[in-house]
Amino acid sequence: MDIFLQQILNGLVLGSIYALIALGYTMVYGIMGLINFAHGEVVMVGGMVTVTVVSALLGMGINLPALALILIGVMVAIPACMLLGFTIERVAYRPLRNAPRLAPLITAIGVSIVLQQLAILVWGRNYIPFPPILDHDVVEIFGASITKLQVSIVVLCFVIMTALLVVVEKTKLGRAMRATSQNPAVAGLMGVNVNTIISTTFVIGSALGAIAGLMVATNYEQVHYYMGFMIGLKAFTAAVLGGIGNLGGAVAGGILLGIIESLGAGYIGDLTGGFLGSHYQDIFAFMVLIAVLIFRPSGLMGEKMADRA
Amino acid sequence: MTVSVTTTPPANGKKVLGFLASAIILAILPFVVGNAFGNSWVRTLDFALLYVMLALGLNIVVGFAGLLDLGFIAFYAVGAYTFALLGSPHFGIHLPFYITLPLGALIAACFGLLLGTPVLKLKGDYLAIVTLGFGEIIRIFLNNLNAPYNLTNGPQGVNLIDPVSVGGFSLGKTHEFFGISFNSVYMYYYFFLALTVLVVIMAWRLQHSRIGRAWVAMREDDIAAAAMGINIRNIKLLAFALGALSGGVAGGLFASFQGFISPESFGLLESIMILAMVVLGGMGHIPGVILGAVVLTIAPEILRDVIGPLQMATFGKMIVDPENARMLLFGLALVVMMLVRPEGMWPSKRRKAEFDDAKKGH
C-alpha cells in the first residue's frame, strides 16, 4: 500500500510538470491547429538558463537563500523563453499559416533541431548538474515520502494552471483567444487582432514552458540539451489524452499520464513476471496515446471535432 | 472517319538515349568517385542508394497515400534485426540472404499492418504522433530485449552480421572481373543499385496503377473516394504494408553491408531524416524523392569534410565542432526550405499546382 501511494505521489509530481508543458502545446494547437514540436526545446532552454544563472550567481559568491537564487534564475529564464517563443512563431510558423499542414510540421522539427544544436554550442553535450542548493527535506504522508521541493512543484503548477484558466475564461484577452481558436477569420472581423493573439499565445505558452523547465531541472537535479525531447513528447501525449485544445483536459491528461507512468513503471515487473522491467517506463506514454486515439480520438475531455486533416 | 489511338508513345530516340546514358553513368560512377575521392565516398554512394530505397518506401505512405508517418525507421529496424538475428553468431544461425532478406521484408510488412490497423481512423498530426510513438516503442524494445531472454543483445547491438553471399561468392570480399578488382563497397554498390532499380520500378508501377490512383483519391478527399467505391481500409493498409516492405528490404541490406547494428541507428532523428528526404525532394514525385535522398545523404558528408578545414582556414581554430554544425545546418535547411519552397526541390506538376493554390489563399 505504501508503494502504491508512493507511486501515486511520484506520478503526481511528474504529472503536474507534464500538465504545465501540455498547456503550452494545447494552447497553440487550439489556436493554430499546429503541433509546436519546438515547445519541448523551449522547456529545455528554460531549464538551461535557470541553471546557468543560478550557477553564475553562486560563482560570483552571492550567497542568497536558495529560493531567491532560483527566483532570479527563473526571472531571467521566463523572458528569454518568451522571446524565443515569439521569434519561433514569427520566423517559422507565421509565413506558413496558409500552407498545407505538412509544411509547418517540418519547420517545427527543423526549429527543434536548430535549438538543440544551439544548446550544444552554448552549453555542451554533457549533463549539467543543478547547483547543490536544493534541500531534500522529506514530508511523510501515510508512509509515503515526498520532498518539500516536490510539494512546492505540485502546488506551484496548480496555482499557475488556475491563473491561466482564469485568464482564458474571464478576461478580454482570453475571450479573444477563444474566438481566434474557433474561427480566426471571423474573430478578425469582430475586431480581434489575430496576429497579436497568436503571438501572445506563443509567449504565454513559452513562459509556462520556462517554469516547467525550472521544475524539470530541480526535480531531476540536472539539465541536458536533449531533455526537452522526451518530456515534450509525453506532454503532447498528455494534451491529446485530455483532448487537445482543451485547457482543463491538458491538466487532467498530464496528471493522469504521470500517475499511469509511475504506477506502470512500479508494477510492470510484477505484472509480467519479471519479463519487462521499469526501463520500459517510456513506452507507457505511447501505449496510452495509441489506446486513447483508438477508443476516444477526441480525448477524455475533448469535444467531438470535425475532421482535421 | 479514322481515329488514331496511340496506346504507347512511339519509341522516342531521345528517351532511349537518356536511359542508356544514365545507365552508363550509374555503372561507372563508383569508379569515377572511388578514383577521385577514395573508397569512403563509394561507401557514401552505397548509403545514398539505401536511403533512396527507404525514401521511396516512405513516399508510398506519405507521398502517394498522404499518411504522415514519423516512425518509418521502425520498419527499417525490423528488417535489419531480422537479417542480423538470422545471419550472425548471435544465435549461431546463418541463413542465406535470399531467405533472410525477403523474410525481413515480410515481417516489416506485417509490422506495417500492425501499425496501420489501429490508426485507420487517424489523420494528419494525430497520425504523425502515433507513428512517432510506434517508432519509439520499437526502439525501446530493441534496446531492452536482452533480459531476461537475450533476443536483441540490447544497446550493444548485433555484431559480425553475415555479408550477402551466394555459394561462397561473398559481396563482403574483393573480387576480380576482367582484370579489374572490385572492392566490397563496389560489389555492394551494384547489388544495391539493382535492388534500387527494382524498388523504383515497383513504386512507378504502383503510382500509375489502379491502386496508385486510389491513393491519390484518398489523399485528396477520403470521403469522396469511399463514395466512388474505393475501399479506404484496404488501400490504407496496403500503403503501410508496401512502404514497410521497402523499409524492411533496406534494413536487411543495411545490416549486411554494415555488419553491425544497434538500436542507436534507429532513432527518431533517422525517421525525420527520411521524411525530410521525401518532403524536400518533392512528395509523391519519384524523381524528386530520389533527388532528395541523394542530396541529403551526400551533402552532410561533403559538409563533414568541408566544415573543419574551412574553420581552420578562416579562424585558425575549430569554433564549432563539425557534427554540431552539420546538424545545425540540417535544421536550418528544413526551416528555410519550407519557407522558401514548401513544395520541394523537384515537385510533380500536380503538387506544384496545389501549393500555388495554397499560396493564393484558397
XYZ file of C-alpha atoms in Angstrom:
671
model
C 0.000 0.000 0.000
C 2.873 2.328 0.838
C 4.406 1.569 -2.507
C 1.133 2.256 -4.240
C 0.770 5.605 -2.501
C 4.409 6.412 -3.156
C 3.952 5.769 -6.862
C 0.830 7.922 -6.907
C 2.757 10.780 -5.299
C 5.664 10.405 -7.726
C 3.161 10.346 -10.538
C 1.525 13.484 -9.260
C 4.820 15.397 -9.288
C 5.714 14.152 -12.746
C 2.160 14.687 -13.915
C 1.967 18.316 -12.830
C 5.115 19.048 -14.831
C 3.617 17.270 -17.848
C 0.429 19.257 -17.354
C 2.263 22.571 -17.348
C 4.058 21.712 -20.590
C 0.902 20.209 -22.084
C -0.809 23.567 -21.616
C 1.755 25.108 -23.959
C 1.020 22.501 -26.632
C -2.705 22.604 -26.245
C -2.968 26.408 -26.354
C -1.018 26.590 -29.592
C -2.869 23.638 -31.078
C -6.210 25.072 -30.067
C -5.477 28.351 -31.812
C -3.495 27.302 -34.852
C -4.081 23.564 -35.230
C -0.332 23.070 -35.185
C 1.852 20.742 -33.123
C 4.558 23.059 -31.895
C 7.287 20.428 -31.889
C 9.766 23.030 -30.660
C 7.928 23.515 -27.369
C 9.970 20.781 -25.684
C 13.083 22.726 -26.662
C 11.668 25.899 -25.101
C 11.322 23.907 -21.873
C 14.930 22.786 -22.235
C 16.144 26.364 -22.761
C 14.171 27.435 -19.691
C 15.897 24.802 -17.562
C 19.325 25.579 -19.020
C 19.053 29.326 -18.488
C 17.863 28.912 -14.904
C 20.720 26.559 -14.046
C 23.239 28.859 -15.749
C 22.042 31.947 -13.893
C 21.945 30.197 -10.528
C 25.432 28.765 -11.073
C 26.735 32.156 -12.180
C 25.324 33.882 -9.100
C 26.886 31.260 -6.847
C 30.125 31.586 -8.788
C 30.198 35.299 -8.060
C 29.977 34.457 -4.375
C 26.470 35.809 -3.949
C 25.016 33.664 -1.225
C 21.340 34.387 -1.224
C 18.842 31.863 0.101
C 18.116 29.057 -2.368
C 14.618 30.323 -3.066
C 15.867 33.790 -4.011
C 18.540 32.346 -6.309
C 16.024 30.164 -8.095
C 13.621 33.064 -8.343
C 16.252 35.256 -10.006
C 17.143 32.380 -12.323
C 13.596 31.838 -13.456
C 13.032 35.578 -13.797
C 15.774 35.544 -16.413
C 14.539 32.321 -17.991
C 10.928 33.413 -18.433
C 11.601 36.494 -20.606
C 14.252 34.549 -22.527
C 11.769 31.810 -23.355
C 9.030 34.322 -24.140
C 11.304 35.988 -26.640
C 12.230 32.589 -28.040
C 8.585 31.571 -28.431
C 7.750 34.876 -30.072
C 10.644 34.530 -32.517
C 9.804 30.924 -33.392
C 6.236 31.845 -34.248
C 7.281 34.884 -36.224
C 10.033 33.219 -38.237
C 8.928 29.629 -38.666
C 5.152 29.440 -38.384
C 3.573 32.717 -39.413
C 4.679 32.643 -43.064
C 3.214 29.153 -43.379
C -0.177 29.800 -41.889
C -1.976 29.052 -45.152
C 0.403 26.368 -46.369
C -0.539 22.680 -46.365
C -0.258 21.202 -42.913
C 2.898 19.230 -43.501
C 4.982 22.375 -44.059
C 4.709 23.878 -40.544
C 5.259 20.435 -39.046
C 8.560 20.144 -40.898
C 9.647 23.655 -39.895
C 8.724 22.795 -36.309
C 11.019 19.785 -36.461
C 13.693 21.961 -38.065
C 13.417 24.593 -35.335
C 13.620 21.860 -32.739
C 16.853 20.523 -34.250
C 18.310 24.031 -34.538
C 17.547 24.809 -30.883
C 19.111 21.546 -29.719
C 22.255 22.224 -31.710
C 22.454 25.808 -30.466
C 22.121 24.456 -26.941
C 25.073 22.141 -27.623
C 27.051 25.152 -28.840
C 26.294 27.165 -25.730
C 26.137 24.515 -23.009
C 27.899 21.488 -24.464
C 26.792 17.880 -24.707
C 27.172 16.877 -21.081
C 24.677 16.743 -18.296
C 24.880 19.905 -16.188
C 24.073 19.307 -12.528
C 21.804 21.677 -10.670
C 23.891 23.636 -8.130
C 23.686 21.950 -4.716
C 21.379 24.477 -3.114
C 18.222 22.380 -3.046
C 17.144 20.993 0.270
C 15.861 17.467 0.443
C 13.608 17.665 3.484
C 11.075 14.922 3.320
C 7.424 15.068 4.255
C 5.766 11.801 5.244
C 2.199 11.237 4.089
C 0.677 7.920 5.228
C 4.023 6.188 4.988
C 4.905 7.574 1.591
C 7.543 10.247 1.362
C 7.791 13.311 -0.818
C 10.310 16.141 -0.656
C 9.173 19.654 0.186
C 10.573 20.682 -3.149
C 8.229 18.279 -4.915
C 5.303 19.525 -2.874
C 6.084 23.047 -3.979
C 6.351 21.911 -7.616
C 2.843 20.469 -7.448
C 1.412 23.487 -5.639
C 3.051 25.964 -7.988
C 1.793 24.035 -11.007
C -1.745 24.185 -9.739
C -1.510 27.901 -8.964
C -0.218 28.662 -12.461
C -2.754 26.447 -14.151
C -5.611 28.045 -12.248
C -4.326 31.500 -13.139
C -4.191 30.538 -16.807
C -7.724 29.177 -16.714
C -8.910 32.440 -15.180
C -7.131 34.447 -17.862
C -8.624 32.385 -20.663
C -12.135 32.213 -19.246
C -12.572 35.607 -17.613
C -10.502 38.251 -19.363
C -10.893 40.088 -22.615
C -7.630 38.588 -23.866
C -8.943 35.119 -23.078
C -12.137 35.797 -24.961
C -10.148 36.927 -27.967
C -8.055 33.769 -27.748
C -11.106 31.565 -27.660
C -12.650 33.426 -30.557
C -9.465 33.053 -32.612
C -9.333 29.351 -31.915
C -12.893 28.899 -33.136
C -12.532 30.889 -36.295
C -9.615 33.242 -36.953
C -11.249 34.943 -39.931
C -14.450 35.792 -38.108
C -12.555 36.780 -34.974
C -10.616 39.199 -37.160
C -13.864 40.688 -38.439
C -15.003 41.181 -34.850
C -12.021 43.407 -34.190
C -9.623 40.845 -32.750
C -6.052 41.335 -33.876
C -5.417 37.715 -34.762
C -1.658 38.086 -35.224
C -1.236 39.649 -31.806
C -3.381 36.980 -30.216
C -1.381 34.177 -31.799
C 1.888 35.801 -30.729
C 0.522 36.262 -27.221
C -0.475 32.607 -27.095
C 3.040 31.549 -28.024
C 4.542 33.921 -25.486
C 2.304 32.685 -22.662
C 2.915 29.063 -23.606
C 6.663 29.671 -23.638
C 6.565 31.352 -20.233
C 4.837 28.245 -18.861
C 7.490 26.197 -20.632
C 10.249 28.155 -18.885
C 8.710 27.469 -15.490
C 8.292 23.809 -16.429
C 11.967 23.790 -17.434
C 12.907 25.010 -13.967
C 10.766 22.271 -12.440
C 12.299 19.545 -14.557
C 15.738 20.864 -13.631
C 15.031 20.892 -9.891
C 13.200 17.567 -9.936
C 15.949 15.644 -11.749
C 18.698 17.990 -10.466
C 20.346 18.111 -13.860
C 19.809 19.577 -17.309
C 20.812 18.366 -20.731
C 20.389 19.634 -24.273
C 18.213 16.655 -25.173
C 15.951 16.790 -22.116
C 13.173 18.667 -23.894
C 12.531 15.999 -26.464
C 11.103 13.114 -24.456
C 9.320 15.292 -21.932
C 7.825 17.355 -24.758
C 6.580 14.230 -26.449
C 4.984 12.976 -23.270
C 3.413 16.324 -22.553
C 1.963 16.309 -26.041
C 0.595 12.846 -25.318
C -0.950 14.275 -22.161
C -2.563 17.049 -24.173
C -4.034 14.521 -26.613
C -5.123 12.303 -23.741
C -7.081 15.157 -22.212
C -8.472 16.339 -25.524
C -6.215 18.650 -27.431
C -7.221 22.289 -27.446
C -8.889 21.906 -24.080
C -7.003 23.534 -21.181
C -8.692 21.589 -18.388
C -8.138 18.446 -20.430
C -4.418 19.122 -20.686
C -4.156 19.405 -16.912
C -6.168 16.251 -16.316
C -4.295 14.413 -19.065
C -0.911 15.435 -17.684
C -1.635 14.289 -14.174
C -3.273 11.085 -15.348
C -0.320 10.300 -17.600
C 2.165 10.975 -14.811
C 0.316 8.611 -12.491
C -0.130 5.904 -15.145
C 3.547 6.105 -15.918
C 4.814 5.801 -12.390
C 2.316 3.088 -11.480
C 3.211 1.283 -14.687
C 6.921 1.520 -14.013
C 6.390 0.396 -10.440
C 4.291 -2.635 -11.235
C 5.254 -3.767 -14.726
C 7.872 -6.143 -13.324
C 5.338 -7.941 -11.130
C 2.655 -7.955 -13.805
C 4.830 -9.577 -16.446
C 6.634 -11.930 -14.099
C 9.886 -10.007 -14.421
C 9.887 -10.132 -18.211
C 9.595 -6.365 -18.610
C 11.296 -4.062 -16.136
C 10.967 -0.446 -15.118
C 13.195 0.652 -18.009
C 10.076 0.249 -20.124
C 8.627 3.305 -18.372
C 8.801 5.344 -21.542
C 6.533 3.055 -23.529
C 3.514 3.713 -21.320
C 3.011 7.207 -22.627
C 2.874 5.909 -26.180
C 0.713 2.920 -25.308
C -1.745 5.252 -23.581
C -1.628 7.623 -26.530
C -2.411 4.880 -29.029
C -5.176 3.459 -26.859
C -6.805 6.862 -26.389
C -6.682 7.693 -30.061
C -8.262 4.367 -30.955
C -11.056 4.342 -28.418
C -11.668 8.023 -27.837
C -9.978 10.070 -30.555
C -11.282 13.360 -29.181
C -9.571 12.707 -25.840
C -11.060 12.394 -22.387
C -12.474 15.909 -22.186
C -12.366 16.969 -25.797
C -15.429 17.849 -27.772
C -16.268 15.927 -30.877
C -14.377 17.762 -33.548
C -14.859 17.759 -37.264
C -12.054 16.010 -39.143
C -8.863 17.934 -39.122
C -6.822 16.544 -41.925
C -13.587 8.849 -90.006
C -10.418 7.476 -88.627
C -9.313 7.941 -85.088
C -5.696 7.284 -84.417
C -5.196 5.951 -80.951
C -1.679 5.528 -79.756
C -1.632 3.462 -76.625
C 2.119 3.638 -76.266
C 4.081 6.677 -77.338
C 6.399 5.884 -80.259
C 9.814 4.781 -79.107
C 11.427 8.088 -78.534
C 15.040 8.217 -79.634
C 15.903 10.829 -77.028
C 14.343 8.802 -74.233
C 16.275 5.660 -75.134
C 19.460 7.688 -75.364
C 18.835 9.294 -71.997
C 18.151 5.917 -70.475
C 21.364 4.447 -71.866
C 23.362 7.461 -70.753
C 22.087 7.281 -67.185
C 22.698 3.517 -67.114
C 26.310 4.047 -68.186
C 26.814 6.887 -65.733
C 25.418 4.804 -62.875
C 27.607 1.862 -63.897
C 30.899 3.758 -63.942
C 30.025 6.200 -61.149
C 31.710 4.237 -58.333
C 34.974 4.078 -60.302
C 34.981 7.773 -61.039
C 34.113 8.638 -57.438
C 36.412 5.978 -55.985
C 39.411 7.100 -58.008
C 38.814 10.793 -57.468
C 37.901 10.853 -53.766
C 38.626 7.397 -52.341
C 36.612 4.365 -51.358
C 34.881 6.035 -48.425
C 32.903 8.041 -50.961
C 31.817 4.873 -52.749
C 30.540 3.803 -49.356
C 28.580 7.041 -49.208
C 27.119 6.195 -52.616
C 26.027 2.823 -51.223
C 24.298 4.609 -48.386
C 22.681 7.010 -50.830
C 21.144 4.020 -52.606
C 19.918 2.597 -49.306
C 18.303 5.910 -48.478
C 16.731 6.100 -51.935
C 15.043 2.779 -51.194
C 13.927 3.972 -47.778
C 12.679 7.306 -49.068
C 10.762 5.630 -51.877
C 9.174 3.333 -49.315
C 8.134 6.248 -47.145
C 6.998 8.101 -50.242
C 4.373 5.413 -50.823
C 2.908 6.152 -47.401
C 3.402 9.921 -47.219
C 3.544 10.994 -50.826
C 1.088 8.687 -52.561
C -1.385 7.946 -49.791
C -0.934 11.171 -47.812
C -0.445 9.411 -44.469
C 2.126 11.241 -42.390
C 4.445 8.653 -40.841
C 7.095 9.759 -38.333
C 8.071 6.264 -37.251
C 9.148 4.831 -40.548
C 12.565 3.865 -39.222
C 10.857 1.115 -37.198
C 10.387 -0.945 -40.363
C 13.993 -0.404 -41.309
C 14.902 -1.640 -37.832
C 12.659 -4.698 -38.144
C 14.227 -5.630 -41.493
C 17.725 -5.069 -40.157
C 17.192 -7.069 -36.971
C 15.546 -9.965 -38.816
C 18.513 -10.134 -41.134
C 21.008 -9.785 -38.290
C 19.488 -12.345 -35.942
C 19.184 -14.977 -38.670
C 22.648 -14.403 -40.064
C 25.133 -13.753 -37.295
C 26.930 -15.563 -34.483
C 24.425 -14.070 -32.016
C 22.213 -17.174 -32.262
C 24.673 -19.116 -34.376
C 22.135 -19.163 -37.221
C 23.493 -18.437 -40.682
C 20.642 -18.470 -43.148
C 21.435 -17.226 -46.674
C 20.390 -13.698 -47.612
C 17.806 -14.845 -50.157
C 15.841 -16.219 -47.246
C 16.516 -13.572 -44.604
C 16.073 -10.545 -46.847
C 12.563 -11.439 -48.085
C 11.680 -12.707 -44.625
C 12.759 -9.403 -43.100
C 10.736 -7.504 -45.687
C 7.734 -9.706 -44.967
C 7.987 -9.246 -41.213
C 8.395 -5.497 -41.729
C 5.241 -5.520 -43.861
C 3.432 -7.338 -41.042
C 4.591 -4.609 -38.669
C 3.241 -2.130 -41.190
C -0.150 -3.783 -40.885
C 0.254 -3.906 -37.116
C 0.760 -0.148 -37.088
C -1.801 0.515 -39.785
C -4.735 -1.308 -38.248
C -5.222 0.751 -35.084
C -4.576 4.075 -36.807
C -7.002 3.614 -39.692
C -9.219 6.424 -38.482
C -6.471 8.880 -37.642
C -5.283 11.679 -39.839
C -2.708 14.392 -40.058
C -0.904 15.340 -36.891
C -2.547 12.661 -34.787
C -1.318 10.012 -37.174
C 2.135 11.585 -37.117
C 2.376 11.470 -33.358
C 1.097 7.888 -33.077
C 3.532 6.648 -35.696
C 6.264 8.526 -33.855
C 5.251 6.723 -30.676
C 5.240 3.394 -32.514
C 8.784 4.002 -33.735
C 9.922 4.840 -30.221
C 8.226 1.730 -28.777
C 10.069 -0.487 -31.258
C 13.366 1.205 -30.417
C 12.796 0.873 -26.666
C 12.033 -2.820 -27.083
C 15.145 -3.394 -29.209
C 17.152 -1.601 -26.557
C 15.797 -3.677 -23.687
C 15.093 -7.137 -25.062
C 18.403 -8.501 -23.780
C 16.936 -9.642 -20.495
C 15.641 -11.986 -19.219
C 15.970 -13.652 -22.618
C 18.647 -12.176 -24.834
C 16.856 -11.591 -28.129
C 18.405 -8.392 -29.465
C 21.545 -8.069 -27.346
C 20.266 -4.706 -26.077
C 22.212 -1.491 -26.532
C 25.374 -3.374 -27.579
C 23.636 -4.440 -30.762
C 24.389 -7.376 -33.018
C 27.861 -7.823 -34.394
C 29.567 -9.790 -37.185
C 26.487 -9.999 -39.392
C 26.996 -12.162 -42.467
C 27.637 -10.301 -45.696
C 25.413 -11.076 -48.661
C 26.802 -14.222 -50.286
C 25.717 -16.980 -52.643
C 27.534 -20.314 -52.575
C 30.840 -18.936 -51.376
C 30.651 -15.799 -53.526
C 30.516 -13.081 -50.921
C 29.932 -9.393 -51.541
C 31.995 -8.752 -48.448
C 35.233 -9.693 -50.245
C 37.209 -8.209 -53.100
C 36.641 -9.906 -56.450
C 38.276 -9.683 -59.829
C 36.370 -9.482 -63.093
C 38.002 -8.874 -66.469
C 41.188 -7.947 -64.699
C 39.513 -5.183 -62.661
C 39.398 -5.619 -58.941
C 36.091 -4.876 -57.265
C 36.290 -3.915 -53.628
C 33.435 -4.897 -51.295
C 31.903 -1.400 -51.429
C 31.799 -1.672 -55.234
C 30.149 -5.082 -55.066
C 27.526 -3.747 -52.732
C 27.032 -0.715 -54.942
C 25.930 -2.835 -57.876
C 23.813 -5.077 -55.684
C 22.078 -2.073 -54.100
C 21.716 -0.420 -57.489
C 19.899 -3.461 -58.853
C 17.526 -3.537 -55.885
C 17.014 0.218 -56.021
C 16.004 -0.068 -59.662
C 13.534 -2.769 -58.621
C 12.082 -0.532 -55.915
C 11.851 2.393 -58.361
C 10.012 0.208 -60.853
C 7.700 -1.048 -58.132
C 6.938 2.498 -56.985
C 6.464 3.684 -60.555
C 4.125 0.839 -61.479
C 2.168 1.337 -58.272
C 1.766 5.043 -58.847
C 0.327 4.540 -62.315
C -1.924 1.668 -61.360
C -5.467 1.498 -60.118
C -4.075 1.361 -56.575
C -1.982 4.461 -57.142
C -4.984 6.402 -58.383
C -6.991 5.157 -55.422
C -4.275 6.506 -53.110
C -4.394 9.889 -54.789
C -8.168 9.939 -54.483
C -7.934 9.066 -50.807
C -5.237 11.680 -50.215
C -7.352 14.390 -51.787
C -10.644 13.500 -50.145
C -11.231 10.192 -48.436
C -14.972 10.555 -48.152
C -15.393 11.232 -51.855
C -13.023 8.359 -52.594
C -15.070 5.996 -50.436
C -18.197 7.145 -52.234
C -16.545 6.210 -55.527
C -16.251 2.654 -54.295
C -12.672 2.693 -53.058
C -12.117 0.517 -50.040
C -10.281 3.017 -47.858
C -9.332 0.494 -45.210
C -7.686 -1.876 -47.634
C -5.726 0.674 -49.627
C -4.541 2.403 -46.457
C -3.268 -0.890 -45.069
C -1.732 -1.674 -48.425
C 0.143 1.631 -48.370
C 1.510 0.936 -44.893
C 2.453 -2.632 -45.796
C 4.153 -1.774 -49.097
C 6.008 1.167 -47.580
C 7.163 -1.049 -44.727
C 8.233 -3.702 -47.234
C 10.724 -1.356 -48.887
C 11.875 -0.235 -45.469
C 12.436 -3.846 -44.459
C 14.479 -4.621 -47.568
C 16.650 -1.553 -46.997
C 17.062 -2.565 -43.354
C 18.287 -6.035 -44.239
C 20.745 -4.584 -46.742
C 21.953 -2.087 -44.165
C 22.609 -4.883 -41.665
C 24.618 -6.979 -44.101
C 26.514 -4.006 -45.505
C 27.408 -2.537 -42.128
C 27.995 -5.883 -40.396
C 26.826 -4.331 -37.156
C 23.552 -2.852 -35.950
C 22.393 -1.367 -32.675
C 19.196 0.388 -31.578
C 21.062 3.683 -31.832
C 20.809 3.576 -35.631
C 17.028 3.572 -35.480
C 16.147 6.710 -33.567
C 13.592 9.383 -34.290
C 16.170 11.551 -36.000
C 16.573 8.910 -38.713
C 12.818 8.877 -39.274
C 12.887 12.651 -39.572
C 15.823 12.466 -41.953
C 13.924 10.143 -44.293
C 10.796 12.254 -44.086
C 12.930 15.283 -44.893
C 14.264 13.476 -47.975
C 10.724 12.878 -49.177
C 9.452 16.359 -48.405
C 12.492 18.336 -49.532
C 12.752 16.257 -52.678
C 9.117 16.632 -53.660
C 6.474 14.488 -52.069
C 4.840 11.931 -54.285
C 7.218 12.564 -57.169
C 9.587 9.633 -57.646
C 12.478 11.540 -59.322
C 12.127 14.281 -56.697
C 12.289 11.800 -53.827
C 15.370 10.151 -55.348
C 16.995 13.567 -55.652
C 16.073 14.394 -52.055
C 17.554 11.141 -50.752
C 20.793 11.572 -52.720
C 21.261 15.224 -51.765
C 20.542 14.638 -48.079
C 22.955 11.692 -47.943
C 25.810 13.293 -49.850
C 25.568 16.906 -48.640
C 26.216 16.106 -44.963
C 29.252 14.032 -45.974
C 30.618 16.908 -48.014
C 29.946 19.254 -45.106
C 31.782 16.877 -42.805
C 34.867 17.260 -44.989
C 34.459 20.980 -45.547
C 33.396 22.463 -42.214
C 36.519 21.522 -40.260
C 39.155 22.727 -42.747
C 37.092 25.813 -43.575
C 37.083 26.867 -39.936
C 40.770 26.186 -39.615
C 41.389 28.324 -42.675
C 39.202 31.270 -41.704
C 39.536 31.374 -37.924
C 42.683 29.347 -37.413
C 40.902 27.084 -34.916
C 37.814 24.938 -34.548
C 34.956 27.070 -33.322
C 32.038 24.760 -33.938
C 32.520 21.024 -33.909
C 31.656 19.699 -37.385
C 28.973 17.240 -36.245
C 27.236 20.083 -34.436
C 27.487 22.434 -37.401
C 26.200 19.732 -39.731
C 23.038 19.185 -37.701
C 22.574 22.904 -37.249
C 22.673 23.382 -40.997
C 20.290 20.457 -41.473
C 17.766 22.047 -39.115
C 18.142 25.427 -40.784
C 17.783 23.813 -44.200
C 14.495 22.233 -43.149
C 13.132 25.576 -41.979
C 14.407 27.661 -44.885
C 13.335 25.117 -47.472
C 9.801 25.015 -46.104
C 9.619 28.814 -46.028
C 11.041 29.356 -49.487
C 9.940 26.301 -51.409
C 7.470 24.178 -49.436
C 6.667 22.014 -52.452
C 10.209 20.586 -52.513
C 13.157 20.765 -54.879
C 11.554 18.825 -57.714
C 7.797 18.544 -57.235
C 5.327 16.885 -59.542
C 3.198 19.268 -61.593
C 0.118 18.296 -59.667
C 1.688 19.006 -56.281
C 3.122 22.292 -57.525
C -0.335 23.393 -58.580
C -1.720 22.545 -55.139
C 0.921 24.669 -53.462
C 0.366 27.563 -55.808
C -3.319 27.383 -54.909
C -2.495 27.397 -51.234
C -0.278 30.453 -51.682
C -3.163 32.335 -53.191
C -5.015 31.607 -50.004
C -7.590 29.050 -51.079
